[in-house]
Coordinates of C-alpha atoms in Angstrom, one line a residue:
M27 CA 0.0 0.0 0.0
L28 CA 2.9 2.4 0.7
T29 CA 4.0 2.2 -3.0
E30 CA 0.5 3.2 -4.2
T31 CA 0.2 6.0 -1.7
L32 CA 3.6 7.5 -2.6
K33 CA 2.8 7.2 -6.3
A34 CA -0.5 8.9 -5.7
L35 CA 1.1 11.7 -3.7
S36 CA 3.8 12.3 -6.4
D37 CA 1.5 14.2 -8.7
P38 CA 0.8 17.9 -8.0
V39 CA -2.8 17.8 -9.3
R40 CA -3.6 14.9 -6.9
R41 CA -2.0 16.8 -4.1
Q42 CA -4.1 19.8 -4.9
I43 CA -7.2 17.6 -4.9
L44 CA -6.3 16.3 -1.5
E45 CA -5.8 19.9 -0.2
M46 CA -9.3 20.7 -1.5
L47 CA -10.8 17.7 0.2
K48 CA -9.1 18.6 3.4
K49 CA -11.6 21.5 3.6
G50 CA -14.6 19.1 3.2
S51 CA -16.2 16.7 0.8
R52 CA -16.8 17.7 -2.8
N53 CA -18.5 16.1 -5.8
A54 CA -16.5 15.3 -9.0
G55 CA -17.9 18.4 -10.8
Q56 CA -16.8 20.7 -8.1
I57 CA -13.4 19.2 -8.1
A58 CA -13.1 19.4 -11.9
S59 CA -14.2 23.0 -12.0
C60 CA -11.0 24.0 -10.2
F61 CA -8.7 22.6 -12.8
Q62 CA -8.1 23.4 -16.5
I63 CA -7.8 19.7 -17.5
S64 CA -10.3 17.3 -19.0
D65 CA -13.0 15.6 -16.9
A66 CA -11.4 12.3 -18.0
A67 CA -8.0 13.4 -16.5
I68 CA -9.8 14.4 -13.3
S69 CA -11.5 11.1 -13.2
R70 CA -8.2 9.3 -13.6
H71 CA -6.6 11.3 -10.8
L72 CA -9.6 10.5 -8.5
S73 CA -9.2 6.8 -9.4
V74 CA -5.5 6.8 -8.5
L75 CA -6.3 8.5 -5.2
K76 CA -9.1 6.1 -4.4
N77 CA -7.0 3.0 -5.3
A78 CA -4.3 4.4 -2.9
D79 CA -7.1 4.7 -0.2
L80 CA -6.4 8.4 0.2
I81 CA -10.0 9.3 -0.6
R82 CA -13.4 7.7 -0.2
S83 CA -16.4 8.1 -2.4
W84 CA -20.2 7.7 -2.3
R85 CA -23.1 8.4 -4.6
E86 CA -25.9 10.8 -3.9
G87 CA -28.4 10.8 -6.7
K88 CA -26.5 11.6 -9.9
F89 CA -23.4 12.9 -8.1
I90 CA -20.4 11.1 -6.7
Y91 CA -18.9 12.8 -3.7
Y92 CA -15.3 12.4 -2.4
E93 CA -13.8 12.9 1.0
L94 CA -10.2 12.7 2.4
N95 CA -9.1 9.6 4.2
T96 CA -6.1 10.4 6.3
S97 CA -5.8 7.1 8.0
V98 CA -3.6 5.7 5.2
L99 CA -1.1 8.6 5.9
D100 CA -0.2 6.9 9.2
E101 CA 1.7 4.3 7.3
V102 CA 3.6 6.9 5.3
L103 CA 4.5 8.8 8.5
L104 CA 5.7 5.7 10.2
W105 CA 7.9 4.8 7.3
T106 CA 9.4 8.2 7.0
R107 CA 10.0 8.4 10.8
N108 CA 11.8 5.0 10.6
L109 CA 13.8 6.1 7.6
K110 CA 14.8 9.3 9.3
G111 CA 15.5 7.7 12.6
D112 CA 15.2 9.2 16.1
E113 CA 18.3 10.7 17.7
N114 CA 17.2 9.4 21.1
E115 CA 16.7 5.8 20.0
Q116 CA 19.3 3.1 20.1
P117 CA 20.2 1.7 16.6
E118 CA 18.3 -1.4 15.9
Q119 CA 20.0 -4.7 15.1
S120 CA 20.4 -5.3 11.4
V121 CA 17.9 -7.6 9.9
L122 CA 20.5 -8.7 7.4
P123 CA 22.6 -11.8 8.1
A124 CA 26.2 -11.3 9.2
V125 CA 28.7 -11.4 6.4
K126 CA 31.5 -14.0 6.9
T127 CA 35.0 -12.7 6.4
S128 CA 37.9 -14.8 5.3
S129 CA 40.7 -15.5 7.8
R130 CA 43.3 -15.5 5.0
H131 CA 45.8 -12.7 5.2

């Protein structure tokens, strides 16, 4: 899931859509009206965000509404914190097996 999330976040249009949805749910038409790209392109961006579980959708009549799902960001934050490391933590044991060295000189 982390790969899909990072891929989805890599596009500036998708990040703008997430910023919009941070302020509240919107239907697809409201989202599309804020961009000068085709409805098909917006639909593709929404599909990528939905597949990455960054947004949720539901239908009301003829409209599809979208809202932000921030729970998936916890995995991204955990990964980046582990990658960065914490100065106060002891280094963890390596998960790689020890490399045998030759005793020849």
